[in-house]
Amino acid sequence: MVLEATMICIDNSEWMRNGDYAPSRFQAQADAINLICGAKTQSNPENTVGVLTMAGKGVRVLVTPTTDLGKILACMHGLEIGGEINLAASIQVAQLALKHRQNKKQQQRIIVFVGSPVKHEKKLLEMIGRKLKKNNVALDIVDFGEEDDGKPEKLESLLAAVNSNDTSHIVHAPAGPNVLSDVLISTPIFTGDGEGGSGFAAAAAAAAAGGVSGFDFGVDPNLDPELALALRVSMEEERARQEAAAKKSAEENAKQEKGAEQPSGSQDATMTERPGHATSDAENKTADLMDDENALLEQALAMSMDTPSATSDTRDIDMSEAAADDPDLALALQLSVQEASSDSTSETDLSKLLADQSFVSSILASLPGVDPNDPSVKDLLASMQSQSEDKKNDDKASKEDEK
């Protein structure tokens, strides 16, 4: 890699307002200078670049040769346009700036952008070129814009006077649809005699044109290995994050589908209930429990009194149907009926006990959850007592009829 100190001479004359180079001559020149500065600093970490303006009140050094690319690019903003260029004085000032470079091992190079007429004589330019050659200073010339007054011939004579071993170059960039930086990108001004800056220039041109270079992420790892590694690591982390997110979403979808397949009838019924009816629901449940207890008590008393009821009738019908299908069950029912007839005497004694209302009330009071003063219980006891009295009367009437 070539170790160089470069001074770039900017043409900020009144002719830079023309729009024959998109978007204007000055802006096209600024874009090309930015790419050249990047190519020079990237080709060798110890390369330095300085910038000066050639028009206006006089030659003005914006930045002395430095390795800070940000400082170089910042000086391009807010430049004033006006006046005429002083090419001879600009080259001499650039040579003086290179003479005071810190690293004396750096080769010296001046890059001049000329987009306006040159009013100096050819002899003066040749004398300046010979002086540059004597001090081992290379010169690159970018000729664009105005072509009147023999400007190309003057610049060619300047190049011939300074050129030594083909280290100096000139590029004529005509106006047209091509951008100035695209015209310069394949010239030795960017490539540095085939040694430095070519990779950066190619990547920058591809990015500016919206294309894709031959390197991953548009960065040549030979020029900037740290940036290439950082981009590769960032891409791998992003890919891993996307894979993890996709896997997580797939698992969540699978869980949702599995939950949807399970029966949810009871849950749906529960969800349809409104919390505002919590009190009324509790009251309804309490009433249902009381009704169930009363029904069980009535069934138990009815069975003890051998009183047929709707429940017992239904049960008898079910048992008779089952007995018709099963002979063993029928035999067991017949035996139970015989035992019931043999125990009729004991049932009579039991009916006498149940006829005693005070005895039944004391039994009911001892049962948990049963209130003897409940109206339904009292009605049941009254009906039982009336049934027992009717049975007694029937027994007496049957005995009298037998007599």
Short mmCIF file of C-alpha atoms in Angstrom, two decimals:
data_model
loop_
_atom_site.label_atom_id
_atom_site.label_comp_id
_atom_site.label_asym_id
_atom_site.label_seq_id
_atom_site.Cartn_x
_atom_site.Cartn_y
_atom_site.Cartn_z
CA MET A 1 0.00 0.00 0.00
CA VAL A 2 1.24 3.45 -0.94
CA LEU A 3 1.92 5.84 1.93
CA GLU A 4 0.82 9.27 0.72
CA ALA A 5 0.03 12.79 1.83
CA THR A 6 -2.55 14.33 -0.52
CA MET A 7 -3.83 17.87 -0.99
CA ILE A 8 -7.11 18.33 -2.88
CA CYS A 9 -7.75 21.65 -4.62
CA ILE A 10 -11.47 22.51 -4.94
CA ASP A 11 -12.87 24.74 -7.67
CA ASN A 12 -15.47 26.96 -5.96
CA SER A 13 -15.65 29.61 -8.67
CA GLU A 14 -18.79 31.15 -10.13
CA TRP A 15 -18.87 28.52 -12.90
CA MET A 16 -19.72 25.83 -10.30
CA ARG A 17 -23.34 27.00 -10.27
CA ASN A 18 -23.95 25.45 -13.71
CA GLY A 19 -26.21 22.41 -13.90
CA ASP A 20 -24.61 20.52 -16.79
CA TYR A 21 -23.35 17.98 -14.18
CA ALA A 22 -26.15 16.60 -12.01
CA PRO A 23 -27.23 18.11 -9.72
CA SER A 24 -24.71 20.92 -10.19
CA ARG A 25 -21.01 21.21 -10.95
CA PHE A 26 -20.12 21.99 -7.35
CA GLN A 27 -22.21 19.17 -5.87
CA ALA A 28 -20.87 16.64 -8.39
CA GLN A 29 -17.35 17.78 -7.53
CA ALA A 30 -18.07 17.49 -3.77
CA ASP A 31 -19.35 13.90 -4.15
CA ALA A 32 -16.24 12.89 -6.10
CA ILE A 33 -13.97 14.51 -3.49
CA ASN A 34 -15.72 12.65 -0.67
CA LEU A 35 -15.10 9.34 -2.41
CA ILE A 36 -11.47 10.17 -3.12
CA CYS A 37 -10.87 11.11 0.53
CA GLY A 38 -12.43 7.84 1.65
CA ALA A 39 -10.36 5.82 -0.81
CA LYS A 40 -7.12 7.49 0.28
CA THR A 41 -7.69 7.07 4.03
CA GLN A 42 -8.92 3.48 3.68
CA SER A 43 -6.04 2.33 1.50
CA ASN A 44 -3.54 3.02 4.30
CA PRO A 45 -4.28 4.02 7.92
CA GLU A 46 -1.34 6.45 7.89
CA ASN A 47 -2.41 8.32 4.75
CA THR A 48 -3.32 11.96 5.23
CA VAL A 49 -5.57 14.25 3.16
CA GLY A 50 -5.90 18.02 3.14
CA VAL A 51 -8.35 20.36 1.35
CA LEU A 52 -8.08 23.92 0.01
CA THR A 53 -10.25 26.21 -2.13
CA MET A 54 -8.92 27.99 -5.23
CA ALA A 55 -11.49 30.82 -5.79
CA GLY A 56 -12.92 33.69 -3.80
CA LYS A 57 -10.77 36.32 -2.14
CA GLY A 58 -7.77 34.04 -2.28
CA VAL A 59 -6.50 30.51 -1.80
CA ARG A 60 -7.78 29.16 1.48
CA VAL A 61 -6.62 25.99 3.25
CA LEU A 62 -9.66 24.36 4.84
CA VAL A 63 -7.92 21.33 6.37
CA THR A 64 -4.21 20.57 6.59
CA PRO A 65 -3.23 16.94 5.85
CA THR A 66 -4.93 14.75 8.47
CA THR A 67 -6.13 11.16 8.93
CA ASP A 68 -9.51 12.28 10.38
CA LEU A 69 -11.99 11.54 7.59
CA GLY A 70 -14.85 13.18 9.47
CA LYS A 71 -12.95 16.42 9.72
CA ILE A 72 -12.20 16.30 5.99
CA LEU A 73 -15.83 15.70 5.01
CA ALA A 74 -17.15 18.36 7.40
CA CYS A 75 -15.13 21.12 5.76
CA MET A 76 -17.04 20.59 2.50
CA HIS A 77 -20.29 21.96 3.94
CA GLY A 78 -21.16 25.62 3.69
CA LEU A 79 -18.49 26.63 1.18
CA GLU A 80 -19.02 29.93 -0.58
CA ILE A 81 -19.16 29.99 -4.39
CA GLY A 82 -17.90 32.97 -6.35
CA GLY A 83 -14.95 34.58 -8.11
CA GLU A 84 -12.32 32.97 -10.36
CA ILE A 85 -9.76 30.30 -9.59
CA ASN A 86 -6.06 30.99 -9.22
CA LEU A 87 -4.60 27.68 -10.37
CA ALA A 88 -0.90 28.65 -10.11
CA ALA A 89 -1.20 30.02 -6.56
CA SER A 90 -3.32 27.06 -5.45
CA ILE A 91 -0.75 24.49 -6.61
CA GLN A 92 2.05 26.39 -4.88
CA VAL A 93 0.11 26.62 -1.60
CA ALA A 94 -0.70 22.90 -1.79
CA GLN A 95 2.98 22.12 -2.32
CA LEU A 96 3.88 24.25 0.70
CA ALA A 97 1.30 22.40 2.85
CA LEU A 98 2.73 19.04 1.78
CA LYS A 99 6.26 20.22 2.56
CA HIS A 100 5.28 20.70 6.20
CA ARG A 101 3.74 17.23 6.57
CA GLN A 102 4.59 15.43 9.82
CA ASN A 103 5.61 12.10 8.29
CA LYS A 104 8.40 12.80 5.81
CA LYS A 105 8.22 9.24 4.46
CA GLN A 106 4.84 9.96 2.87
CA GLN A 107 4.81 10.49 -0.87
CA GLN A 108 3.36 13.86 -1.97
CA ARG A 109 0.37 14.19 -4.27
CA ILE A 110 -1.87 17.06 -5.38
CA ILE A 111 -5.31 16.50 -6.92
CA VAL A 112 -6.74 19.52 -8.75
CA PHE A 113 -10.39 19.90 -9.88
CA VAL A 114 -10.64 22.42 -12.71
CA GLY A 115 -14.20 23.23 -13.84
CA SER A 116 -13.70 26.82 -15.01
CA PRO A 117 -11.48 28.56 -17.60
CA VAL A 118 -7.71 28.75 -16.93
CA LYS A 119 -6.31 32.25 -17.59
CA HIS A 120 -2.65 31.48 -16.88
CA GLU A 121 -0.14 31.17 -19.68
CA LYS A 122 1.14 27.79 -20.73
CA LYS A 123 4.73 28.72 -19.86
CA LEU A 124 3.83 29.61 -16.27
CA LEU A 125 2.08 26.30 -15.82
CA GLU A 126 5.03 24.41 -17.28
CA MET A 127 7.39 26.17 -14.87
CA ILE A 128 5.18 25.18 -11.92
CA GLY A 129 5.09 21.59 -13.22
CA ARG A 130 8.88 21.36 -13.38
CA LYS A 131 9.11 22.68 -9.83
CA LEU A 132 6.72 19.97 -8.64
CA LYS A 133 8.72 17.33 -10.44
CA LYS A 134 11.91 18.55 -8.80
CA ASN A 135 10.35 18.18 -5.35
CA ASN A 136 8.91 14.71 -6.14
CA VAL A 137 5.30 15.87 -6.03
CA ALA A 138 2.78 13.94 -8.16
CA LEU A 139 -0.14 15.80 -9.75
CA ASP A 140 -3.60 14.51 -10.75
CA ILE A 141 -5.89 16.79 -12.77
CA VAL A 142 -9.65 16.44 -13.21
CA ASP A 143 -10.79 18.49 -16.19
CA PHE A 144 -14.54 19.05 -16.39
CA GLY A 145 -16.92 21.85 -17.33
CA GLU A 146 -15.59 24.70 -19.48
CA GLU A 147 -13.43 23.84 -22.50
CA ASP A 148 -12.89 27.31 -23.98
CA ASP A 149 -9.63 29.26 -24.31
CA GLY A 150 -7.55 26.11 -24.82
CA LYS A 151 -7.94 24.84 -21.25
CA PRO A 152 -7.30 21.15 -22.13
CA GLU A 153 -4.05 22.03 -23.91
CA LYS A 154 -2.79 24.09 -20.96
CA LEU A 155 -3.57 21.30 -18.53
CA GLU A 156 -1.89 18.71 -20.77
CA SER A 157 1.29 20.81 -20.89
CA LEU A 158 1.22 21.14 -17.09
CA LEU A 159 0.89 17.37 -16.73
CA ALA A 160 3.72 16.74 -19.19
CA ALA A 161 6.01 19.00 -17.18
CA VAL A 162 5.28 17.36 -13.85
CA ASN A 163 4.92 13.72 -14.89
CA SER A 164 7.71 11.38 -13.85
CA ASN A 165 7.50 7.60 -14.35
CA ASP A 166 3.82 7.95 -15.14
CA THR A 167 2.91 8.92 -11.53
CA SER A 168 0.72 11.88 -12.59
CA HIS A 169 -2.60 11.63 -14.45
CA ILE A 170 -5.26 13.74 -16.12
CA VAL A 171 -8.92 12.87 -16.69
CA HIS A 172 -11.24 14.74 -19.04
CA ALA A 173 -14.84 14.26 -17.82
CA PRO A 174 -17.36 15.57 -20.37
CA ALA A 175 -20.84 16.64 -19.34
CA GLY A 176 -23.55 14.05 -19.83
CA PRO A 177 -25.82 11.62 -18.08
CA ASN A 178 -22.94 10.00 -16.16
CA VAL A 179 -22.15 11.23 -12.66
CA LEU A 180 -18.68 12.73 -12.21
CA SER A 181 -17.74 10.22 -9.49
CA ASP A 182 -18.75 7.32 -11.77
CA VAL A 183 -16.48 8.65 -14.52
CA LEU A 184 -13.51 8.91 -12.12
CA ILE A 185 -13.99 5.62 -10.32
CA SER A 186 -12.09 3.50 -12.85
CA THR A 187 -9.25 5.97 -13.33
CA PRO A 188 -5.82 5.88 -11.60
CA ILE A 189 -6.95 8.83 -9.45
CA PHE A 190 -9.09 6.37 -7.49
CA THR A 191 -7.09 3.20 -7.96
CA GLY A 192 -3.78 4.77 -7.02
CA ASP A 193 -1.74 3.11 -9.80
CA GLY A 194 -3.43 -0.21 -9.09
CA GLU A 195 -2.39 -0.44 -5.44
CA GLY A 196 -4.70 1.43 -3.12
CA GLY A 197 -8.32 2.43 -2.76
CA SER A 198 -9.82 0.30 -5.54
CA GLY A 199 -11.92 -1.85 -3.20
CA PHE A 200 -13.30 1.13 -1.34
CA ALA A 201 -14.06 2.95 -4.58
CA ALA A 202 -15.92 -0.04 -6.02
CA ALA A 203 -17.98 -0.49 -2.86
CA ALA A 204 -18.77 3.22 -2.66
CA ALA A 205 -19.80 3.37 -6.31
CA ALA A 206 -22.04 0.31 -5.92
CA ALA A 207 -23.70 1.84 -2.87
CA ALA A 208 -24.21 5.16 -4.63
CA ALA A 209 -25.73 3.45 -7.67
CA GLY A 210 -27.95 1.22 -5.54
CA GLY A 211 -26.15 -1.91 -6.75
CA VAL A 212 -24.38 -4.77 -4.98
CA SER A 213 -20.61 -5.19 -4.88
CA GLY A 214 -18.75 -8.48 -5.01
CA PHE A 215 -18.20 -8.52 -1.21
CA ASP A 216 -20.56 -9.41 1.62
CA PHE A 217 -22.40 -6.35 2.93
CA GLY A 218 -20.58 -4.24 0.30
CA VAL A 219 -17.35 -4.14 2.35
CA ASP A 220 -14.01 -5.56 1.28
CA PRO A 221 -12.62 -7.52 4.28
CA ASN A 222 -9.08 -6.89 3.03
CA LEU A 223 -9.54 -3.13 3.41
CA ASP A 224 -11.57 -3.08 6.63
CA PRO A 225 -11.59 -6.49 8.36
CA GLU A 226 -13.04 -5.13 11.61
CA LEU A 227 -16.07 -3.60 9.88
CA ALA A 228 -16.64 -6.77 7.83
CA LEU A 229 -16.48 -8.91 11.00
CA ALA A 230 -18.84 -6.59 12.89
CA LEU A 231 -21.37 -6.70 10.05
CA ARG A 232 -21.15 -10.50 9.83
CA VAL A 233 -21.65 -10.93 13.61
CA SER A 234 -24.58 -8.50 13.57
CA MET A 235 -26.20 -10.43 10.72
CA GLU A 236 -25.78 -13.76 12.55
CA GLU A 237 -27.31 -12.33 15.74
CA GLU A 238 -30.26 -10.96 13.81
CA ARG A 239 -30.78 -14.32 12.09
CA ALA A 240 -30.68 -16.15 15.46
CA ARG A 241 -33.16 -13.70 16.94
CA GLN A 242 -35.57 -14.17 14.05
CA GLU A 243 -35.34 -17.98 14.32
CA ALA A 244 -36.04 -17.85 18.07
CA ALA A 245 -39.04 -15.58 17.52
CA ALA A 246 -40.43 -17.89 14.82
CA LYS A 247 -40.00 -20.95 17.05
CA LYS A 248 -41.74 -19.24 19.96
CA SER A 249 -44.69 -18.17 17.82
CA ALA A 250 -45.03 -21.73 16.46
CA GLU A 251 -45.14 -23.15 20.00
CA GLU A 252 -47.78 -20.63 21.06
CA ASN A 253 -49.93 -21.47 18.04
CA ALA A 254 -49.67 -25.20 18.82
CA LYS A 255 -50.75 -24.61 22.42
CA GLN A 256 -53.72 -22.53 21.31
CA GLU A 257 -54.85 -25.20 18.85
CA LYS A 258 -54.53 -27.93 21.49
CA GLY A 259 -56.55 -25.91 24.00
CA ALA A 260 -59.28 -25.25 21.43
CA GLU A 261 -59.76 -29.00 20.83
CA GLN A 262 -60.53 -29.79 24.49
CA PRO A 263 -64.25 -29.83 25.50
CA SER A 264 -65.25 -26.54 27.01
CA GLY A 265 -69.01 -26.90 27.53
CA SER A 266 -68.87 -26.43 31.29
CA GLN A 267 -66.43 -23.55 30.95
CA ASP A 268 -68.65 -21.84 28.39
CA ALA A 269 -71.60 -22.20 30.70
CA THR A 270 -69.61 -20.70 33.54
CA MET A 271 -68.42 -17.82 31.39
CA THR A 272 -71.97 -16.96 30.34
CA GLU A 273 -72.96 -16.30 33.96
CA ARG A 274 -72.78 -12.69 35.00
CA PRO A 275 -71.09 -11.71 38.27
CA GLY A 276 -73.94 -9.34 39.10
CA HIS A 277 -76.21 -12.29 39.98
CA ALA A 278 -73.86 -13.86 42.53
CA THR A 279 -76.24 -13.20 45.46
CA SER A 280 -79.32 -14.53 43.68
CA ASP A 281 -77.43 -17.65 42.60
CA ALA A 282 -76.41 -18.36 46.18
CA GLU A 283 -80.01 -18.00 47.33
CA ASN A 284 -81.21 -20.31 44.58
CA LYS A 285 -78.65 -22.94 45.58
CA THR A 286 -79.74 -22.74 49.24
CA ALA A 287 -83.39 -23.12 48.24
CA ASP A 288 -82.54 -26.11 46.05
CA LEU A 289 -80.71 -27.79 48.91
CA MET A 290 -83.70 -27.28 51.22
CA ASP A 291 -86.04 -28.71 48.61
CA ASP A 292 -83.80 -31.73 48.16
CA GLU A 293 -83.66 -32.35 51.90
CA ASN A 294 -87.43 -32.05 52.18
CA ALA A 295 -87.88 -34.43 49.28
CA LEU A 296 -85.53 -36.96 50.85
CA LEU A 297 -87.26 -36.64 54.21
CA GLU A 298 -90.67 -37.11 52.59
CA GLN A 299 -89.41 -40.15 50.70
CA ALA A 300 -87.93 -41.66 53.86
CA LEU A 301 -91.14 -41.13 55.82
CA ALA A 302 -93.19 -42.48 52.94
CA MET A 303 -91.08 -45.61 52.79
CA SER A 304 -91.31 -46.09 56.53
CA MET A 305 -95.09 -45.73 56.39
CA ASP A 306 -95.17 -48.00 53.34
CA THR A 307 -96.95 -45.17 51.52
CA PRO A 308 -96.64 -45.38 47.76
CA SER A 309 -95.36 -42.25 46.05
CA ALA A 310 -94.44 -41.17 42.57
CA THR A 311 -90.81 -42.01 43.21
CA SER A 312 -91.55 -45.46 44.62
CA ASP A 313 -93.98 -46.19 41.78
CA THR A 314 -91.36 -45.34 39.26
CA ARG A 315 -88.83 -47.45 41.13
CA ASP A 316 -91.26 -50.40 41.26
CA ILE A 317 -91.86 -50.14 37.53
CA ASP A 318 -88.12 -50.10 36.90
CA MET A 319 -87.55 -53.06 39.22
CA SER A 320 -90.36 -55.08 37.62
CA GLU A 321 -88.91 -54.50 34.17
CA ALA A 322 -85.48 -55.50 35.42
CA ALA A 323 -86.91 -58.64 37.11
CA ALA A 324 -88.57 -59.69 33.86
CA ASP A 325 -85.20 -59.72 32.20
CA ASP A 326 -83.28 -61.37 35.07
CA PRO A 327 -84.72 -64.52 36.78
CA ASP A 328 -82.31 -64.26 39.71
CA LEU A 329 -83.46 -60.72 40.41
CA ALA A 330 -87.08 -61.85 40.29
CA LEU A 331 -86.36 -64.57 42.89
CA ALA A 332 -84.65 -62.05 45.15
CA LEU A 333 -87.65 -59.70 44.90
CA GLN A 334 -90.05 -62.53 45.79
CA LEU A 335 -88.03 -63.37 48.90
CA SER A 336 -87.97 -59.72 49.94
CA VAL A 337 -91.77 -59.54 49.59
CA GLN A 338 -92.20 -62.60 51.83
CA GLU A 339 -89.91 -61.07 54.44
CA ALA A 340 -91.90 -57.84 54.24
CA SER A 341 -95.16 -59.71 54.91
CA SER A 342 -93.62 -61.50 57.89
CA ASP A 343 -92.56 -58.17 59.34
CA SER A 344 -96.03 -56.61 59.02
CA THR A 345 -96.49 -56.90 62.79
CA SER A 346 -93.35 -54.93 63.47
CA GLU A 347 -94.43 -52.35 60.89
CA THR A 348 -97.70 -51.96 62.74
CA ASP A 349 -95.79 -51.25 65.92
CA LEU A 350 -93.64 -48.81 64.04
CA SER A 351 -96.70 -47.03 62.66
CA LYS A 352 -97.94 -46.62 66.19
CA LEU A 353 -94.71 -44.94 67.14
CA LEU A 354 -94.88 -42.67 64.15
CA ALA A 355 -98.41 -41.75 65.05
CA ASP A 356 -97.02 -40.17 68.18
CA GLN A 357 -96.39 -36.62 66.97
CA SER A 358 -94.17 -35.62 69.91
CA PHE A 359 -91.92 -38.65 69.34
CA VAL A 360 -91.53 -37.90 65.64
CA SER A 361 -90.84 -34.22 66.36
CA SER A 362 -88.05 -35.12 68.81
CA ILE A 363 -86.48 -37.44 66.21
CA LEU A 364 -86.63 -34.78 63.53
CA ALA A 365 -85.08 -32.20 65.86
CA SER A 366 -82.12 -34.49 66.42
CA LEU A 367 -81.46 -34.79 62.67
CA PRO A 368 -78.83 -32.34 61.34
CA GLY A 369 -80.14 -29.66 58.99
CA VAL A 370 -83.86 -30.43 59.68
CA ASP A 371 -86.12 -27.81 61.25
CA PRO A 372 -89.22 -29.34 62.96
CA ASN A 373 -90.96 -25.96 62.74
CA ASP A 374 -90.63 -25.86 58.96
CA PRO A 375 -94.12 -25.60 57.40
CA SER A 376 -93.43 -28.37 54.92
CA VAL A 377 -92.36 -30.73 57.76
CA LYS A 378 -95.46 -29.90 59.76
CA ASP A 379 -97.67 -30.55 56.75
CA LEU A 380 -95.98 -33.89 56.19
CA LEU A 381 -96.47 -34.93 59.84
CA ALA A 382 -100.10 -33.90 59.69
CA SER A 383 -100.64 -35.94 56.54
CA MET A 384 -98.91 -38.93 58.12
CA GLN A 385 -101.07 -38.69 61.22
CA SER A 386 -104.23 -38.50 59.16
CA GLN A 387 -103.12 -41.51 57.14
CA SER A 388 -102.45 -43.50 60.30
CA GLU A 389 -105.88 -42.61 61.68
CA ASP A 390 -107.52 -43.62 58.41
CA LYS A 391 -105.67 -46.91 58.50
CA LYS A 392 -106.82 -47.54 62.05
CA ASN A 393 -110.38 -46.86 61.08
CA ASP A 394 -110.05 -49.21 58.12
CA ASP A 395 -108.65 -51.95 60.36
CA LYS A 396 -111.52 -51.51 62.81
CA ALA A 397 -114.06 -51.57 60.02
CA SER A 398 -112.54 -54.74 58.55
CA LYS A 399 -112.57 -56.45 61.99
CA GLU A 400 -116.22 -55.53 62.52
CA ASP A 401 -117.06 -56.89 59.08
CA GLU A 402 -115.32 -60.16 59.92
CA LYS A 403 -117.40 -60.44 63.07
#
